[in-house]
Amino acid sequence: MEQQPTAPGGPVGAIETVFRMESPRLIAGVARIVRDVGIAEELAQDALVAALEQWPREGVPDSPGAWLMATARRRAIDLVRRRERYARKLEEVGRDLEAAPYHVDVPSDPDDIDDDLLRLVFTACHPVLSAESRIALTLRLLGGLTTAEIARAFLVPEATVAQRIVRAKRTLATKGVAFEVPYGPEREARLGSVLEVIYLVFNEGYAATAGDDLLRPALCEDALRLARVLAELMPKEPEVHGLAALLEFQASRTAARTGPDGGPVLLKDQNRARWNRLLITRGVTALGRADAASPKLSASLEQGAPPSRVPGPYVLQAAIAACHALAHTYEETDWARIATLYGLLAARSPSPVVELNRAVAVSMAEGPGPALEIVDRLAAEPALHGYHLLPSVRGDLLARLGRMEEAREEFVRAAGLARNERERELLTARAEDCR
């Protein structure tokens, strides 16, 4: 093995960099053997320890990822052998594992790794886990984040994240969750759980629910990377491409969403020259792939289109995001199309939040009056109790109708409900403007 250039920090820095990049594939490959993601992560860590011991002395191998995979798999097979029923376990994972070559210069089959990675995605996002546990475990196993990094990203104590991860691994083991990709009717339900986790991670980075910063770009990047990986692993699933397209479009606006002071910049005031055209192009491509694998958007926009011809919620949200991304100015936005798409989304996946967003689109397409009627009907929705965007939208509509004192009261109420400091400052400023 030849010594390769190392990352900052010498051999140890290089090892840590390689391990962070390879850890999801290591855990996925080993979990196929031991059928336990908790044990698989421990064995991947064992391989890291072995690298820390050998690489500084012998040099970084030509194929560091293959070296780590070979080491982790060897230890996994040793563990299986030590179990009382090792013969049955070996038969489950394939009789050829014992005879497979494990010298470090032979990389693992990329197709096998991808299959294992997909199994790991579905296992970490299993519905048997709570949403918080799914997010923490996914970022840990697939995002390669440390417990401390996850805790900082979500502004929770490190001990809380550690407990969530430990409980998640224990639950998967005690419930006997199979390390597999589901098929048939179960697959659609399980896929929804996977997409929800990635979407929640992205949203927390795109519009932080609490803290002093509006954006947490690292979370957006982690979610976008996971969405792209999933799209490559499941090319025939329209909703997977829909989510990827949605995140590409949303991420394209990140640089323009905050001002020099870190405060939020409203969509109508954003400098569109700062929008990332490459990400928008990627979003258009992903939306095209979703459209090719699902009911056509054009057909679903026809009046009276049957529900079977309406795309899934992530494809519809991506189509809405595309309307914003492809408009050269705020005034050129096709608000009528956006309102129609939100109507389809409300029929496909009804929720008060979707209806609130539809009201915003209606206000731009038809005026604030009809939109205010929609918002007022939402006032009694329990799901929106304490949701700061409800009074924020209502305040905006009232201001556009010239009812400034009522608008000011709504903005004050919204500011009181907002948990993010930057949003609170913006809403307080809008309340002052209504004086």
Short mmCIF file of C-alpha atoms in Angstrom, two decimals:
data_model
loop_
_atom_site.label_atom_id
_atom_site.label_comp_id
_atom_site.label_asym_id
_atom_site.label_seq_id
_atom_site.Cartn_x
_atom_site.Cartn_y
_atom_site.Cartn_z
CA MET A 1 0.00 0.00 0.00
CA GLU A 2 1.23 3.46 -0.88
CA GLN A 3 1.00 6.46 1.36
CA GLN A 4 -1.63 8.87 -0.01
CA PRO A 5 -2.02 12.60 0.62
CA THR A 6 -3.81 13.15 3.86
CA ALA A 7 -6.43 15.61 4.98
CA PRO A 8 -5.60 18.42 7.40
CA GLY A 9 -4.63 16.90 10.70
CA GLY A 10 -2.34 14.23 9.25
CA PRO A 11 -3.26 10.52 9.00
CA VAL A 12 -5.84 10.82 11.77
CA GLY A 13 -7.62 13.60 9.89
CA ALA A 14 -7.62 11.50 6.72
CA ILE A 15 -9.04 8.51 8.59
CA GLU A 16 -11.82 10.58 10.13
CA THR A 17 -12.70 12.08 6.73
CA VAL A 18 -12.82 8.70 5.00
CA PHE A 19 -14.84 7.16 7.81
CA ARG A 20 -17.41 9.94 7.74
CA MET A 21 -17.88 9.42 4.00
CA GLU A 22 -17.98 5.63 4.18
CA SER A 23 -19.79 4.98 7.47
CA PRO A 24 -23.33 4.70 6.00
CA ARG A 25 -22.17 2.05 3.52
CA LEU A 26 -20.14 0.26 6.20
CA ILE A 27 -23.10 0.09 8.56
CA ALA A 28 -25.42 -0.99 5.75
CA GLY A 29 -23.05 -3.72 4.55
CA VAL A 30 -22.45 -5.10 8.03
CA ALA A 31 -26.13 -4.89 9.04
CA ARG A 32 -26.96 -7.31 6.24
CA ILE A 33 -24.76 -9.86 8.04
CA VAL A 34 -25.66 -9.26 11.69
CA ARG A 35 -29.27 -8.06 11.12
CA ASP A 36 -28.95 -5.40 13.83
CA VAL A 37 -28.14 -1.77 13.07
CA GLY A 38 -26.87 -1.11 16.59
CA ILE A 39 -24.33 -3.93 16.41
CA ALA A 40 -23.50 -2.93 12.84
CA GLU A 41 -22.60 0.58 13.96
CA GLU A 42 -20.37 -0.82 16.72
CA LEU A 43 -18.55 -3.04 14.23
CA ALA A 44 -18.07 -0.09 11.89
CA GLN A 45 -16.54 1.80 14.81
CA ASP A 46 -14.27 -1.20 15.46
CA ALA A 47 -13.05 -0.93 11.88
CA LEU A 48 -12.32 2.76 12.48
CA VAL A 49 -10.27 1.86 15.57
CA ALA A 50 -8.31 -0.65 13.50
CA ALA A 51 -7.63 2.01 10.89
CA LEU A 52 -6.45 4.45 13.56
CA GLU A 53 -4.02 1.80 14.76
CA GLN A 54 -2.67 0.67 11.37
CA TRP A 55 -2.90 3.54 8.86
CA PRO A 56 -0.58 5.98 10.66
CA ARG A 57 2.00 3.18 10.84
CA GLU A 58 1.50 1.46 7.46
CA GLY A 59 0.03 4.24 5.33
CA VAL A 60 -3.47 4.93 3.96
CA PRO A 61 -4.48 2.05 1.63
CA ASP A 62 -5.22 2.59 -2.06
CA SER A 63 -8.90 1.77 -1.45
CA PRO A 64 -9.62 3.00 2.09
CA GLY A 65 -13.36 2.39 1.82
CA ALA A 66 -12.82 -1.21 0.72
CA TRP A 67 -10.29 -1.70 3.55
CA LEU A 68 -12.81 -0.50 6.12
CA MET A 69 -15.59 -2.62 4.60
CA ALA A 70 -13.41 -5.74 4.55
CA THR A 71 -12.35 -5.20 8.16
CA ALA A 72 -15.90 -4.57 9.38
CA ARG A 73 -17.27 -7.58 7.48
CA ARG A 74 -14.58 -9.86 8.87
CA ARG A 75 -15.48 -8.80 12.38
CA ALA A 76 -19.17 -9.27 11.62
CA ILE A 77 -18.59 -12.82 10.43
CA ASP A 78 -16.45 -13.54 13.50
CA LEU A 79 -19.31 -12.31 15.65
CA VAL A 80 -21.83 -14.49 13.83
CA ARG A 81 -19.52 -17.49 14.25
CA ARG A 82 -19.38 -16.90 17.99
CA ARG A 83 -23.12 -17.03 18.31
CA GLU A 84 -24.66 -20.31 19.33
CA ARG A 85 -26.67 -20.64 16.15
CA TYR A 86 -23.94 -19.40 13.83
CA ALA A 87 -24.56 -22.13 11.23
CA ARG A 88 -28.14 -20.96 10.65
CA LYS A 89 -27.07 -17.34 10.56
CA LEU A 90 -24.36 -18.06 8.01
CA GLU A 91 -26.92 -19.80 5.83
CA GLU A 92 -29.18 -16.75 5.96
CA VAL A 93 -26.51 -14.37 4.77
CA GLY A 94 -25.14 -16.72 2.12
CA ARG A 95 -22.72 -19.59 2.21
CA ASP A 96 -20.30 -17.67 0.04
CA LEU A 97 -19.55 -15.07 2.74
CA GLU A 98 -17.11 -17.37 4.51
CA ALA A 99 -15.17 -18.05 1.31
CA ALA A 100 -15.28 -14.47 -0.04
CA PRO A 101 -11.89 -12.74 -0.42
CA TYR A 102 -11.35 -10.02 2.15
CA HIS A 103 -7.96 -8.62 1.21
CA VAL A 104 -8.10 -4.85 1.26
CA ASP A 105 -7.36 -4.18 -2.41
CA VAL A 106 -10.61 -5.79 -3.64
CA PRO A 107 -13.50 -3.32 -3.32
CA SER A 108 -16.97 -4.57 -2.45
CA ASP A 109 -19.57 -4.93 -5.20
CA PRO A 110 -21.12 -1.44 -5.60
CA ASP A 111 -24.52 -2.96 -6.38
CA ASP A 112 -24.50 -4.89 -3.12
CA ILE A 113 -23.61 -1.72 -1.24
CA ASP A 114 -26.47 0.20 -2.81
CA ASP A 115 -28.94 -2.56 -1.96
CA ASP A 116 -27.69 -2.60 1.61
CA LEU A 117 -27.86 1.19 1.81
CA LEU A 118 -31.50 1.09 0.74
CA ARG A 119 -32.22 -1.51 3.43
CA LEU A 120 -30.57 0.75 5.99
CA VAL A 121 -32.72 3.71 4.89
CA PHE A 122 -35.95 1.76 5.38
CA THR A 123 -34.77 0.32 8.70
CA ALA A 124 -33.70 3.65 10.21
CA CYS A 125 -37.01 5.24 9.13
CA HIS A 126 -39.26 2.39 10.27
CA PRO A 127 -42.71 3.63 11.47
CA VAL A 128 -42.29 1.67 14.70
CA LEU A 129 -39.99 4.52 15.80
CA SER A 130 -41.12 8.00 16.79
CA ALA A 131 -40.48 10.84 14.34
CA GLU A 132 -37.75 12.27 16.60
CA SER A 133 -36.03 8.88 16.86
CA ARG A 134 -36.22 8.30 13.11
CA ILE A 135 -34.63 11.67 12.43
CA ALA A 136 -31.84 11.18 14.97
CA LEU A 137 -31.06 7.63 13.83
CA THR A 138 -31.11 8.58 10.14
CA LEU A 139 -28.73 11.49 10.64
CA ARG A 140 -26.47 9.28 12.74
CA LEU A 141 -26.36 6.22 10.48
CA LEU A 142 -26.90 7.74 7.03
CA GLY A 143 -25.84 11.34 7.47
CA GLY A 144 -22.68 10.44 9.35
CA LEU A 145 -23.34 13.11 11.99
CA THR A 146 -22.11 12.71 15.55
CA THR A 147 -24.51 12.87 18.46
CA ALA A 148 -23.13 16.30 19.36
CA GLU A 149 -23.69 17.60 15.81
CA ILE A 150 -27.30 16.41 15.77
CA ALA A 151 -27.91 18.01 19.15
CA ARG A 152 -26.49 21.35 17.99
CA ALA A 153 -28.54 21.25 14.80
CA PHE A 154 -31.83 20.75 16.66
CA LEU A 155 -30.94 22.82 19.72
CA VAL A 156 -31.53 19.96 22.17
CA PRO A 157 -29.23 18.50 24.84
CA GLU A 158 -26.72 15.96 23.59
CA ALA A 159 -27.98 13.49 26.19
CA THR A 160 -31.47 13.71 24.70
CA VAL A 161 -30.22 12.81 21.23
CA ALA A 162 -28.10 9.98 22.63
CA GLN A 163 -31.15 8.55 24.42
CA ARG A 164 -33.24 8.76 21.26
CA ILE A 165 -30.62 6.86 19.27
CA VAL A 166 -30.17 4.19 21.94
CA ARG A 167 -33.95 3.73 22.30
CA ALA A 168 -34.34 3.55 18.53
CA LYS A 169 -31.74 0.78 18.19
CA ARG A 170 -33.27 -1.11 21.11
CA THR A 171 -36.77 -0.81 19.64
CA LEU A 172 -35.65 -2.10 16.25
CA ALA A 173 -34.01 -5.08 17.95
CA THR A 174 -36.83 -5.95 20.35
CA LYS A 175 -39.50 -5.53 17.67
CA GLY A 176 -37.56 -7.79 15.35
CA VAL A 177 -37.62 -5.26 12.49
CA ALA A 178 -36.26 -7.03 9.41
CA PHE A 179 -33.28 -5.50 7.62
CA GLU A 180 -34.95 -5.44 4.20
CA VAL A 181 -36.63 -3.31 1.58
CA PRO A 182 -40.40 -3.86 1.86
CA TYR A 183 -42.47 -4.75 -1.18
CA GLY A 184 -46.12 -4.67 -2.12
CA PRO A 185 -48.61 -2.52 -0.16
CA GLU A 186 -46.22 -2.19 2.79
CA ARG A 187 -43.62 -0.52 0.60
CA GLU A 188 -45.74 2.55 -0.15
CA ALA A 189 -46.54 3.10 3.52
CA ARG A 190 -42.92 2.61 4.58
CA LEU A 191 -41.63 4.85 1.79
CA GLY A 192 -43.84 7.64 3.10
CA SER A 193 -42.07 7.37 6.46
CA VAL A 194 -38.65 7.59 4.75
CA LEU A 195 -39.62 10.66 2.72
CA GLU A 196 -41.15 12.33 5.78
CA VAL A 197 -37.88 12.01 7.72
CA ILE A 198 -35.83 13.59 4.92
CA TYR A 199 -38.41 16.34 4.47
CA LEU A 200 -38.47 17.15 8.21
CA VAL A 201 -34.68 17.31 8.36
CA PHE A 202 -34.61 19.72 5.40
CA ASN A 203 -37.38 21.92 6.79
CA GLU A 204 -35.62 22.29 10.13
CA GLY A 205 -32.59 23.56 8.27
CA TYR A 206 -34.60 25.73 5.85
CA ALA A 207 -36.72 27.45 8.48
CA ALA A 208 -35.46 26.67 11.97
CA THR A 209 -38.33 26.35 14.42
CA ALA A 210 -36.32 27.80 17.30
CA GLY A 211 -33.08 29.58 18.12
CA ASP A 212 -31.33 32.70 16.86
CA ASP A 213 -30.65 31.63 13.25
CA LEU A 214 -33.28 31.41 10.53
CA LEU A 215 -31.28 28.88 8.50
CA ARG A 216 -29.17 25.85 9.37
CA PRO A 217 -27.59 25.09 5.99
CA ALA A 218 -25.84 21.92 7.13
CA LEU A 219 -29.19 20.21 7.77
CA CYS A 220 -30.45 21.27 4.32
CA GLU A 221 -27.33 19.80 2.73
CA ASP A 222 -27.68 16.52 4.65
CA ALA A 223 -31.33 16.15 3.64
CA LEU A 224 -30.60 17.05 0.02
CA ARG A 225 -27.81 14.48 -0.13
CA LEU A 226 -30.11 11.79 1.31
CA ALA A 227 -32.85 12.69 -1.19
CA ARG A 228 -30.41 12.42 -4.11
CA VAL A 229 -29.11 9.06 -2.88
CA LEU A 230 -32.65 7.74 -2.50
CA ALA A 231 -33.56 8.94 -6.00
CA GLU A 232 -30.64 6.97 -7.42
CA LEU A 233 -31.61 3.88 -5.43
CA MET A 234 -35.32 4.03 -6.34
CA PRO A 235 -35.48 5.47 -9.88
CA LYS A 236 -39.03 4.26 -10.55
CA GLU A 237 -40.67 5.93 -7.54
CA PRO A 238 -42.23 9.27 -8.59
CA GLU A 239 -42.58 10.57 -5.03
CA VAL A 240 -38.86 10.06 -4.42
CA HIS A 241 -38.04 12.22 -7.45
CA GLY A 242 -40.76 14.66 -6.35
CA LEU A 243 -39.11 15.12 -2.97
CA ALA A 244 -35.68 15.51 -4.57
CA ALA A 245 -37.08 18.16 -6.94
CA LEU A 246 -38.81 20.00 -4.10
CA LEU A 247 -35.62 20.17 -2.03
CA GLU A 248 -33.53 21.27 -5.04
CA PHE A 249 -35.95 24.13 -5.74
CA GLN A 250 -36.15 25.17 -2.08
CA ALA A 251 -32.40 25.00 -1.58
CA SER A 252 -31.84 27.17 -4.65
CA ARG A 253 -33.25 30.17 -2.74
CA THR A 254 -31.17 29.76 0.41
CA ALA A 255 -28.63 32.52 -0.30
CA ALA A 256 -31.39 35.08 -0.92
CA ARG A 257 -33.55 34.23 2.10
CA THR A 258 -31.51 36.20 4.65
CA GLY A 259 -30.13 39.72 4.64
CA PRO A 260 -26.69 40.93 5.75
CA ASP A 261 -27.84 40.92 9.39
CA GLY A 262 -29.14 37.35 9.16
CA GLY A 263 -32.76 38.45 9.21
CA PRO A 264 -35.35 36.85 6.89
CA VAL A 265 -36.07 38.34 3.45
CA LEU A 266 -39.62 37.77 2.20
CA LEU A 267 -40.09 36.00 -1.13
CA LYS A 268 -41.30 39.13 -2.90
CA ASP A 269 -38.21 41.06 -1.77
CA GLN A 270 -35.59 38.41 -2.59
CA ASN A 271 -32.86 39.14 -5.13
CA ARG A 272 -33.51 36.40 -7.68
CA ALA A 273 -30.07 36.87 -9.17
CA ARG A 274 -28.81 35.14 -6.01
CA TRP A 275 -30.93 32.06 -6.63
CA ASN A 276 -28.80 29.06 -7.53
CA ARG A 277 -29.55 28.28 -11.19
CA LEU A 278 -27.74 24.93 -11.04
CA LEU A 279 -30.03 23.70 -8.26
CA ILE A 280 -33.06 24.96 -10.17
CA THR A 281 -31.92 23.00 -13.23
CA ARG A 282 -31.48 19.91 -11.08
CA GLY A 283 -34.96 20.46 -9.70
CA VAL A 284 -36.46 20.68 -13.20
CA THR A 285 -34.71 17.43 -14.15
CA ALA A 286 -35.93 15.63 -11.03
CA LEU A 287 -39.48 16.89 -11.56
CA GLY A 288 -39.32 15.61 -15.14
CA ARG A 289 -38.34 12.16 -13.84
CA ALA A 290 -41.23 12.24 -11.38
CA ASP A 291 -43.63 13.29 -14.13
CA ALA A 292 -42.44 10.45 -16.36
CA ALA A 293 -43.11 7.87 -13.62
CA SER A 294 -46.44 9.23 -12.35
CA PRO A 295 -49.79 10.59 -13.58
CA LYS A 296 -49.03 13.60 -15.76
CA LEU A 297 -49.29 16.98 -14.06
CA SER A 298 -50.97 18.44 -17.13
CA ALA A 299 -53.70 15.80 -16.93
CA SER A 300 -54.23 16.37 -13.21
CA LEU A 301 -54.78 20.08 -13.83
CA GLU A 302 -57.74 19.33 -16.08
CA GLN A 303 -61.06 20.11 -14.45
CA GLY A 304 -62.67 16.99 -13.03
CA ALA A 305 -59.54 14.83 -13.25
CA PRO A 306 -60.06 11.60 -11.24
CA PRO A 307 -58.00 11.15 -8.05
CA SER A 308 -56.10 8.30 -9.72
CA ARG A 309 -54.57 10.82 -12.12
CA VAL A 310 -53.43 13.22 -9.40
CA PRO A 311 -49.71 12.92 -8.52
CA GLY A 312 -48.50 12.41 -4.97
CA PRO A 313 -48.02 15.24 -2.47
CA TYR A 314 -44.27 15.66 -2.99
CA VAL A 315 -44.66 15.88 -6.77
CA LEU A 316 -47.40 18.50 -6.33
CA GLN A 317 -45.28 20.51 -3.88
CA ALA A 318 -42.35 20.32 -6.29
CA ALA A 319 -44.59 21.64 -9.08
CA ILE A 320 -45.57 24.56 -6.84
CA ALA A 321 -41.92 25.26 -6.02
CA ALA A 322 -41.13 25.15 -9.75
CA CYS A 323 -43.65 27.95 -10.39
CA HIS A 324 -41.66 30.16 -8.02
CA ALA A 325 -38.24 29.03 -9.24
CA LEU A 326 -38.98 29.60 -12.93
CA ALA A 327 -40.61 33.03 -12.54
CA HIS A 328 -38.15 35.81 -13.42
CA THR A 329 -39.90 38.26 -11.08
CA TYR A 330 -42.36 38.01 -8.21
CA GLU A 331 -45.03 39.66 -10.35
CA GLU A 332 -44.60 37.06 -13.13
CA THR A 333 -45.37 34.17 -10.78
CA ASP A 334 -48.27 32.04 -12.05
CA TRP A 335 -50.36 32.35 -8.89
CA ALA A 336 -53.47 30.91 -10.53
CA ARG A 337 -51.58 27.68 -11.30
CA ILE A 338 -50.16 27.62 -7.78
CA ALA A 339 -53.66 28.00 -6.30
CA THR A 340 -54.90 25.14 -8.51
CA LEU A 341 -51.98 22.93 -7.46
CA TYR A 342 -52.67 23.67 -3.80
CA GLY A 343 -56.29 22.69 -4.41
CA LEU A 344 -55.12 19.35 -5.78
CA LEU A 345 -52.74 18.96 -2.84
CA ALA A 346 -55.56 19.69 -0.40
CA ALA A 347 -57.68 17.01 -2.05
CA ARG A 348 -54.78 14.51 -2.14
CA SER A 349 -53.40 15.18 1.36
CA PRO A 350 -55.81 17.46 3.24
CA SER A 351 -54.37 19.44 6.12
CA PRO A 352 -54.93 22.88 7.67
CA VAL A 353 -51.37 23.93 6.75
CA VAL A 354 -51.96 23.12 3.08
CA GLU A 355 -55.21 25.09 3.20
CA LEU A 356 -53.38 28.04 4.75
CA ASN A 357 -50.84 27.96 1.93
CA ARG A 358 -53.68 27.76 -0.59
CA ALA A 359 -55.14 30.90 0.96
CA VAL A 360 -51.88 32.77 0.28
CA ALA A 361 -51.95 31.68 -3.37
CA VAL A 362 -55.64 32.65 -3.67
CA SER A 363 -54.83 36.07 -2.23
CA MET A 364 -52.35 36.65 -5.04
CA ALA A 365 -54.54 35.20 -7.78
CA GLU A 366 -57.94 36.59 -6.71
CA GLY A 367 -57.26 39.18 -4.01
CA PRO A 368 -57.04 39.30 -0.22
CA GLY A 369 -60.81 39.21 0.34
CA PRO A 370 -61.48 35.62 -0.80
CA ALA A 371 -58.28 34.49 0.92
CA LEU A 372 -59.33 36.03 4.24
CA GLU A 373 -62.52 33.96 4.15
CA ILE A 374 -60.41 30.80 3.88
CA VAL A 375 -58.11 31.89 6.72
CA ASP A 376 -61.03 32.78 9.00
CA ARG A 377 -62.44 29.29 8.53
CA LEU A 378 -59.11 27.90 9.74
CA ALA A 379 -59.17 29.87 13.01
CA ALA A 380 -60.90 27.04 14.88
CA GLU A 381 -58.54 24.31 13.63
CA PRO A 382 -56.90 22.63 16.66
CA ALA A 383 -53.83 21.74 14.58
CA LEU A 384 -53.12 25.43 14.01
CA HIS A 385 -53.44 26.45 17.64
CA GLY A 386 -50.16 28.11 18.51
CA TYR A 387 -49.02 28.11 14.85
CA HIS A 388 -47.53 31.57 14.33
CA LEU A 389 -48.02 31.60 10.55
CA LEU A 390 -51.82 31.65 10.88
CA PRO A 391 -51.99 35.13 12.48
CA SER A 392 -49.04 36.18 10.29
CA VAL A 393 -50.94 35.39 7.08
CA ARG A 394 -54.12 36.93 8.47
CA GLY A 395 -52.21 40.07 9.39
CA ASP A 396 -50.82 40.35 5.88
CA LEU A 397 -54.27 39.98 4.34
CA LEU A 398 -55.78 42.57 6.70
CA ALA A 399 -52.98 45.02 5.91
CA ARG A 400 -53.61 44.63 2.18
CA LEU A 401 -57.28 45.38 2.84
CA GLY A 402 -56.33 48.56 4.71
CA ARG A 403 -57.46 47.27 8.12
CA MET A 404 -54.19 48.29 9.74
CA GLU A 405 -55.07 48.15 13.44
CA GLU A 406 -56.44 44.63 13.11
CA ALA A 407 -53.37 43.67 11.08
CA ARG A 408 -51.07 45.05 13.78
CA GLU A 409 -52.81 42.94 16.44
CA GLU A 410 -52.35 39.81 14.31
CA PHE A 411 -48.65 40.49 13.77
CA VAL A 412 -48.16 41.07 17.51
CA ARG A 413 -49.89 37.76 18.22
CA ALA A 414 -47.78 35.99 15.61
CA ALA A 415 -44.58 37.42 17.10
CA GLY A 416 -45.61 36.12 20.50
CA LEU A 417 -46.05 32.61 19.09
CA ALA A 418 -42.84 32.51 17.01
CA ARG A 419 -40.03 30.49 18.56
CA ASN A 420 -37.35 31.60 16.13
CA GLU A 421 -35.77 34.91 17.12
CA ARG A 422 -35.31 36.13 13.54
CA GLU A 423 -38.94 35.49 12.65
CA ARG A 424 -40.03 37.20 15.85
CA GLU A 425 -38.05 40.30 14.92
CA LEU A 426 -39.59 40.42 11.44
CA LEU A 427 -43.14 40.05 12.76
CA THR A 428 -42.56 42.72 15.40
CA ALA A 429 -41.28 45.09 12.69
CA ARG A 430 -44.34 44.40 10.54
CA ALA A 431 -46.56 45.17 13.53
CA GLU A 432 -44.80 48.50 13.94
CA ASP A 433 -45.26 49.26 10.24
CA CYS A 434 -49.02 48.93 10.70
CA ARG A 435 -49.08 51.90 13.04
#
